[in-house]
mmCIF file of N, CA, C and O in Angstrom:
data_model
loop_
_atom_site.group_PDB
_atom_site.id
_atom_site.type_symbol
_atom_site.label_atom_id
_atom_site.label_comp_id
_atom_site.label_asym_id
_atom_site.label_seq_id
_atom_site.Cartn_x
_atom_site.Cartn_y
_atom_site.Cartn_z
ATOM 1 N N UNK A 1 63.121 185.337 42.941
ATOM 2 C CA UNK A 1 62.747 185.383 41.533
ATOM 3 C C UNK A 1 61.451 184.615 41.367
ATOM 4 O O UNK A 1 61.380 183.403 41.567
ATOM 5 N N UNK A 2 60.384 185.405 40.977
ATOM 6 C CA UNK A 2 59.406 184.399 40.432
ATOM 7 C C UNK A 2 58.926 184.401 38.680
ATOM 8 O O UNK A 2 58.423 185.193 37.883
ATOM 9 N N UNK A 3 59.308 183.343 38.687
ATOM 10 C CA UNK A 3 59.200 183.277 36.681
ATOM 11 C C UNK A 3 58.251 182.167 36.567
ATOM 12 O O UNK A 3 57.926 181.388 37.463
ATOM 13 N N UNK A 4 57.868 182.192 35.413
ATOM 14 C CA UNK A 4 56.596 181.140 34.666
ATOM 15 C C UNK A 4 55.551 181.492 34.404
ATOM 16 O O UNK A 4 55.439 182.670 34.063
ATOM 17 N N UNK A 5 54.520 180.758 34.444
ATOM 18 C CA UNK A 5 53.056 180.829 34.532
ATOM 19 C C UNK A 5 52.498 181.839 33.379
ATOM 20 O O UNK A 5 52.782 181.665 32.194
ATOM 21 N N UNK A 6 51.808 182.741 33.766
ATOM 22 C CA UNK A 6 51.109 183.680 32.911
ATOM 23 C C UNK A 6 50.745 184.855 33.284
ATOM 24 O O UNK A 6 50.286 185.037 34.412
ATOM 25 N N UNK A 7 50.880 185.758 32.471
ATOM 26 C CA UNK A 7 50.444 187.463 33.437
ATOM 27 C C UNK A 7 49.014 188.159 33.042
ATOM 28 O O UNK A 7 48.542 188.539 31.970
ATOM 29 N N UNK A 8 48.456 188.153 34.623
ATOM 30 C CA UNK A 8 47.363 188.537 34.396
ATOM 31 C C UNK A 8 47.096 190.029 33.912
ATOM 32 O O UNK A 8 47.905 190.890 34.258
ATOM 33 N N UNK A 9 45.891 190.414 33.050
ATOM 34 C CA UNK A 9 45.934 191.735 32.815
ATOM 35 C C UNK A 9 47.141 192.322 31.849
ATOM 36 O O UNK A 9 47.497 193.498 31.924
ATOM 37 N N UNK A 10 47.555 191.652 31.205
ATOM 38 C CA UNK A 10 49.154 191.974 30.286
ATOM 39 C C UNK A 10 48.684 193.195 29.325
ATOM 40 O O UNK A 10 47.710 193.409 28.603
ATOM 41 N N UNK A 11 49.686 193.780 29.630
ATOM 42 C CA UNK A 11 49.324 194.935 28.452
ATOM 43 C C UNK A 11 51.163 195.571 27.801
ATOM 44 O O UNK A 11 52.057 196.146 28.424
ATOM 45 N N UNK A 12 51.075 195.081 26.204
ATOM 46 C CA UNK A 12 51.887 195.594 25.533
ATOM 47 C C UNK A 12 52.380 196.546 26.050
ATOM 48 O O UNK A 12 51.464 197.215 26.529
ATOM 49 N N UNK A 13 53.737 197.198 26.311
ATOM 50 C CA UNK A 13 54.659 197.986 26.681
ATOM 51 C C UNK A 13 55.228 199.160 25.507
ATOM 52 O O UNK A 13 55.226 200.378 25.331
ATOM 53 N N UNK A 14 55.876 197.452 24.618
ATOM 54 C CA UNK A 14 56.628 197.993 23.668
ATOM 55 C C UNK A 14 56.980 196.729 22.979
ATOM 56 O O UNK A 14 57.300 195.804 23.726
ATOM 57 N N UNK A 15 56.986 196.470 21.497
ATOM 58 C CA UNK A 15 57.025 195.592 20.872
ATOM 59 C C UNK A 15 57.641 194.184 21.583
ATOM 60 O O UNK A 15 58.784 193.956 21.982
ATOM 61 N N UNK A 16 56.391 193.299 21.584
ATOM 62 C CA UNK A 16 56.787 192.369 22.346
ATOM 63 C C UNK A 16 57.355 191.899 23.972
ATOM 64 O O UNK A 16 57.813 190.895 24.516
ATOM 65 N N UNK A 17 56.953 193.498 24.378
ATOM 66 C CA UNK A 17 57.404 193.822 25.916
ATOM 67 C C UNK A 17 55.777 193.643 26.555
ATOM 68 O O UNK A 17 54.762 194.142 26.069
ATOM 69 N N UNK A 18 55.853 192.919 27.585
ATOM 70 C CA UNK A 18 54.756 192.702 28.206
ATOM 71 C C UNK A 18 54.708 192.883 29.623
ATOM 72 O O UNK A 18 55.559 192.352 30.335
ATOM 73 N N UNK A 19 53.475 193.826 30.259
ATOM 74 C CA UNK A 19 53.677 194.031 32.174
ATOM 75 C C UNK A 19 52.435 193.868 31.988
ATOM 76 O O UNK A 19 51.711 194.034 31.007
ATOM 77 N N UNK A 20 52.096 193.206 34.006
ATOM 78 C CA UNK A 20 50.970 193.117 34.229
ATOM 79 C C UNK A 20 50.685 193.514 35.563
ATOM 80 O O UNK A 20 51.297 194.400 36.159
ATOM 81 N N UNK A 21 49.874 192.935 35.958
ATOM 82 C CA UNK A 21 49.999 192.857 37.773
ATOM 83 C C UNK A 21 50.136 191.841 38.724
ATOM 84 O O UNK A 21 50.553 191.688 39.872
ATOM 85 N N UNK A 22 49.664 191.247 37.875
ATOM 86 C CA UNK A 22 49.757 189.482 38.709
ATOM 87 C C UNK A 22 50.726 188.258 37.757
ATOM 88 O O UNK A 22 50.559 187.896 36.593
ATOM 89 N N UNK A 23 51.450 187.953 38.463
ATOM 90 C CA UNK A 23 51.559 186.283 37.394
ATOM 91 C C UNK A 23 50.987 185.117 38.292
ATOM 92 O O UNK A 23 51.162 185.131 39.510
ATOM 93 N N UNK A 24 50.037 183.728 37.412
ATOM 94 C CA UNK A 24 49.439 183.058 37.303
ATOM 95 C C UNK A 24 49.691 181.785 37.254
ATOM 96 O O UNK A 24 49.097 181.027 36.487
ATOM 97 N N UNK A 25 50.727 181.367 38.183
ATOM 98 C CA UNK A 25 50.346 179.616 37.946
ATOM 99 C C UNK A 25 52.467 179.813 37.905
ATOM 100 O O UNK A 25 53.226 179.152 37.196
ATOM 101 N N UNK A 26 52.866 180.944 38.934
ATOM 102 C CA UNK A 26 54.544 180.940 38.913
ATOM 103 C C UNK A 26 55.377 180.425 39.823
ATOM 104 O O UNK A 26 54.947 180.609 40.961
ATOM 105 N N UNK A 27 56.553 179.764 39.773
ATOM 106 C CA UNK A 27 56.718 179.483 40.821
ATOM 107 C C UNK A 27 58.054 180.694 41.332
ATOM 108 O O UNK A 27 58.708 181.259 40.455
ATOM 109 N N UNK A 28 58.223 180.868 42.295
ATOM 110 C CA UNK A 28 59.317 181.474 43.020
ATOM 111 C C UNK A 28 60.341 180.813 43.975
ATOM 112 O O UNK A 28 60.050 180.213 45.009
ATOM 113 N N UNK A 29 61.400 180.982 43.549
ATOM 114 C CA UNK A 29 62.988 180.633 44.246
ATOM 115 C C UNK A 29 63.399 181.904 44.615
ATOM 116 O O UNK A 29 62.973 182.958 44.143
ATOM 117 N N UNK A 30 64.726 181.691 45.967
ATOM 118 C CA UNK A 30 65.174 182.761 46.473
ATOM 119 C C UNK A 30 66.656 181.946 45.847
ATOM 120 O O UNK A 30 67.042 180.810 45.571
ATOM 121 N N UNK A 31 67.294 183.772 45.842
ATOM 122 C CA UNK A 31 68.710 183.522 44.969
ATOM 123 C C UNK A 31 69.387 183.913 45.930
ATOM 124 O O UNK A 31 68.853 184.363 46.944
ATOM 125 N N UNK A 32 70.568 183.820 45.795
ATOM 126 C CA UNK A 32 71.749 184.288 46.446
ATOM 127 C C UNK A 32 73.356 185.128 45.918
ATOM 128 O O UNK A 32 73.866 184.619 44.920
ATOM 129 N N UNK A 33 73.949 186.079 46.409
ATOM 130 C CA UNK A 33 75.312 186.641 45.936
ATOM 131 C C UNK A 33 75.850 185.064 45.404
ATOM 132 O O UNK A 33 76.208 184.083 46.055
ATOM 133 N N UNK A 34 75.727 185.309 43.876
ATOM 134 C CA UNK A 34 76.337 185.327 43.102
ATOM 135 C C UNK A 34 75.707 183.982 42.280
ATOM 136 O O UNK A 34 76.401 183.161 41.680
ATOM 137 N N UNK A 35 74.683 183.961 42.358
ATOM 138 C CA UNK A 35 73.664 182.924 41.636
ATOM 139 C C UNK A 35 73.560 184.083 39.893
ATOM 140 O O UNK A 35 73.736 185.265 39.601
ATOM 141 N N UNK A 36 73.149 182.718 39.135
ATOM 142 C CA UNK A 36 72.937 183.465 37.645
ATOM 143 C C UNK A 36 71.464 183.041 37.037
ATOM 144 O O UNK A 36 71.106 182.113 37.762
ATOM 145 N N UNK A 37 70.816 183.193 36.413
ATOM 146 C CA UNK A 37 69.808 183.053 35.715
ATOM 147 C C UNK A 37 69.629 183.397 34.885
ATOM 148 O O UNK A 37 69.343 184.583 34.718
ATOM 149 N N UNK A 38 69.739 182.166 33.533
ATOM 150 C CA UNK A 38 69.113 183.100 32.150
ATOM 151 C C UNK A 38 67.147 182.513 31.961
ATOM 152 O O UNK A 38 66.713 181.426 32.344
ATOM 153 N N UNK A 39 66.757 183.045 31.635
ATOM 154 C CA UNK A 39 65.132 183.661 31.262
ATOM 155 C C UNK A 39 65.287 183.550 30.224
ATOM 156 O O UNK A 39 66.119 184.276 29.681
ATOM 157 N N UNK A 40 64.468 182.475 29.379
ATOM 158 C CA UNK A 40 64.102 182.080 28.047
ATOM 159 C C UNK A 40 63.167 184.139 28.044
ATOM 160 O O UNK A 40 62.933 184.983 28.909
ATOM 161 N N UNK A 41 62.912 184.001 26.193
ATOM 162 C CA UNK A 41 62.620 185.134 25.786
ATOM 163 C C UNK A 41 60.734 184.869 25.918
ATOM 164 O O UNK A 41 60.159 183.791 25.766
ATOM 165 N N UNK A 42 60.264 185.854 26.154
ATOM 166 C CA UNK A 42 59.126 185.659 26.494
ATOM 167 C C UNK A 42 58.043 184.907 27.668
ATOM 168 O O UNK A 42 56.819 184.809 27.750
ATOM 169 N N UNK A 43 59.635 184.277 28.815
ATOM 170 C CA UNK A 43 58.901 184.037 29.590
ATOM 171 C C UNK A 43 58.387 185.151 31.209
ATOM 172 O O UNK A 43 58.957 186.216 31.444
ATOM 173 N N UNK A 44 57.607 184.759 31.829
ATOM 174 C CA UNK A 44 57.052 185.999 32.700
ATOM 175 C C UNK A 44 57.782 185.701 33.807
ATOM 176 O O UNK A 44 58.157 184.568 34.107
ATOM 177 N N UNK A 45 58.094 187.202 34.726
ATOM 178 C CA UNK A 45 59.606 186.444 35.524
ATOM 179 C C UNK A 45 59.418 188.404 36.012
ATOM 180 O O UNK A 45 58.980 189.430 35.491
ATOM 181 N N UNK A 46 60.179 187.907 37.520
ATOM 182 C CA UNK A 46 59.622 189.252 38.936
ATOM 183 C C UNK A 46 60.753 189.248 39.540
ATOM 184 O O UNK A 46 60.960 188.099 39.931
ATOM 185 N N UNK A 47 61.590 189.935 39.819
ATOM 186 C CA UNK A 47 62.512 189.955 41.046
ATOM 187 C C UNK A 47 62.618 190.835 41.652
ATOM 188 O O UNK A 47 62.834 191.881 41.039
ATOM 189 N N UNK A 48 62.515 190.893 43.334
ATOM 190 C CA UNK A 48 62.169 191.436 44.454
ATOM 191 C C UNK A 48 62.959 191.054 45.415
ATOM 192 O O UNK A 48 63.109 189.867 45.708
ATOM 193 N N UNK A 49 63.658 192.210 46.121
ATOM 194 C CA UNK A 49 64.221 192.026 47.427
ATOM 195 C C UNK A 49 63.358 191.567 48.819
ATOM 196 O O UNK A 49 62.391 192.202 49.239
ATOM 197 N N UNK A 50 63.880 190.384 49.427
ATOM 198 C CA UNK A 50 63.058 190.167 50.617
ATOM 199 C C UNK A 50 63.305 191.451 51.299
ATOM 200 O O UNK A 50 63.950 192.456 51.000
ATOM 201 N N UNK A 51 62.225 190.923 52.824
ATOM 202 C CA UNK A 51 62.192 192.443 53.389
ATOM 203 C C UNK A 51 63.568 192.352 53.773
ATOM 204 O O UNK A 51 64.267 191.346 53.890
ATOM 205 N N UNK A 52 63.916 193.843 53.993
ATOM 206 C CA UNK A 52 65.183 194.578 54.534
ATOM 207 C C UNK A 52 66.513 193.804 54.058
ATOM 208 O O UNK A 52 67.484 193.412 54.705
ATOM 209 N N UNK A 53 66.259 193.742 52.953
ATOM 210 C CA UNK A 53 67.680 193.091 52.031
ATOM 211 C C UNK A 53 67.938 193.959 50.661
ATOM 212 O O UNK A 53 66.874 194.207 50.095
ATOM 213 N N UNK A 54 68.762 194.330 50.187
ATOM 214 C CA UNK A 54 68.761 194.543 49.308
ATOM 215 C C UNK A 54 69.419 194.310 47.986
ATOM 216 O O UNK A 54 70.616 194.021 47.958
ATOM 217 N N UNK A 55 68.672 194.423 46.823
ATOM 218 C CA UNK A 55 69.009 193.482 45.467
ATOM 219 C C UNK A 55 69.634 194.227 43.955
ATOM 220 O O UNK A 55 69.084 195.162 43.375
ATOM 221 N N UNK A 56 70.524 193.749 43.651
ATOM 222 C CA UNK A 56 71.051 194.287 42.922
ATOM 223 C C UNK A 56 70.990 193.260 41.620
ATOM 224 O O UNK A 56 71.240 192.077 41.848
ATOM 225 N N UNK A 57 70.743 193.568 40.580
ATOM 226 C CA UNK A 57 71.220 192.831 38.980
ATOM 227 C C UNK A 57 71.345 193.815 38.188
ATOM 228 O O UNK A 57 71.339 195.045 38.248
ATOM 229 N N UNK A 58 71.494 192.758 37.197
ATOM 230 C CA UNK A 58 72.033 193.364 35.969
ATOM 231 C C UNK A 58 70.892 192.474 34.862
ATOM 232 O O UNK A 58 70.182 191.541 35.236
ATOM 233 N N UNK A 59 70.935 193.015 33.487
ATOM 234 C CA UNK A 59 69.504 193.071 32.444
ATOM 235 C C UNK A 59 70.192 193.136 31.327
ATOM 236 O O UNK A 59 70.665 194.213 30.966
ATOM 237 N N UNK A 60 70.340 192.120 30.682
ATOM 238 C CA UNK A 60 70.804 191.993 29.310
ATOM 239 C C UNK A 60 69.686 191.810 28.073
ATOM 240 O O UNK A 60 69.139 190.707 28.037
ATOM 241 N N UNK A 61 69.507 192.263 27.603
ATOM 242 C CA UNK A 61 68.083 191.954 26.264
ATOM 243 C C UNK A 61 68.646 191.891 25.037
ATOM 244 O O UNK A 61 69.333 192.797 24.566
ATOM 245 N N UNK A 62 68.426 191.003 24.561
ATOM 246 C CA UNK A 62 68.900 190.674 22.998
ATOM 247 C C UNK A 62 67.989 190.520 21.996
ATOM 248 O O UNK A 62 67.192 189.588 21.900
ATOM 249 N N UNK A 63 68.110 191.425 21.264
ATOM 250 C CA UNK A 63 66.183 191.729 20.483
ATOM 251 C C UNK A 63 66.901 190.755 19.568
ATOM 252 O O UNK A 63 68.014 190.954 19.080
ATOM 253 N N UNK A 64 65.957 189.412 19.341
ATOM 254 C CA UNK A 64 65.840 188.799 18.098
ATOM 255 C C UNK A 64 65.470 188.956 16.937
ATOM 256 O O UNK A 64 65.580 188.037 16.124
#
């Protein structure tokens, strides 16, 4: 998971939905079966399977 920092190049999605290409100043942790993470709203945040592993979640969004 890499969350924080800032996304370079951000371009509106969809109200208040933001993608970019880069994030800026993030840090990254590796998770494990059966780790949890909640993500404040609006912060910038990536998750990616290392090589030859594969990753599964789940995506809850709660429009304020």
């Amino acid at each position: 998971l890499t969350y924080g920092g800032t996304i370079a190049d951000r371009k509106e999605i969809a109200p208040g939905e933001f993608r970019g290409h880069k994030q800026v100043g993030a840090k990254t942790i590796h998770m494990h079966p059966g780790d949890f993470v909640m993500i404040p709203t609006g912060t910038p945040h990536h998750f990616d399977a290392l090589p030859g592993k594969v990753l599964n979640y789940v995506v809850y969004k709660h429009r304020i």
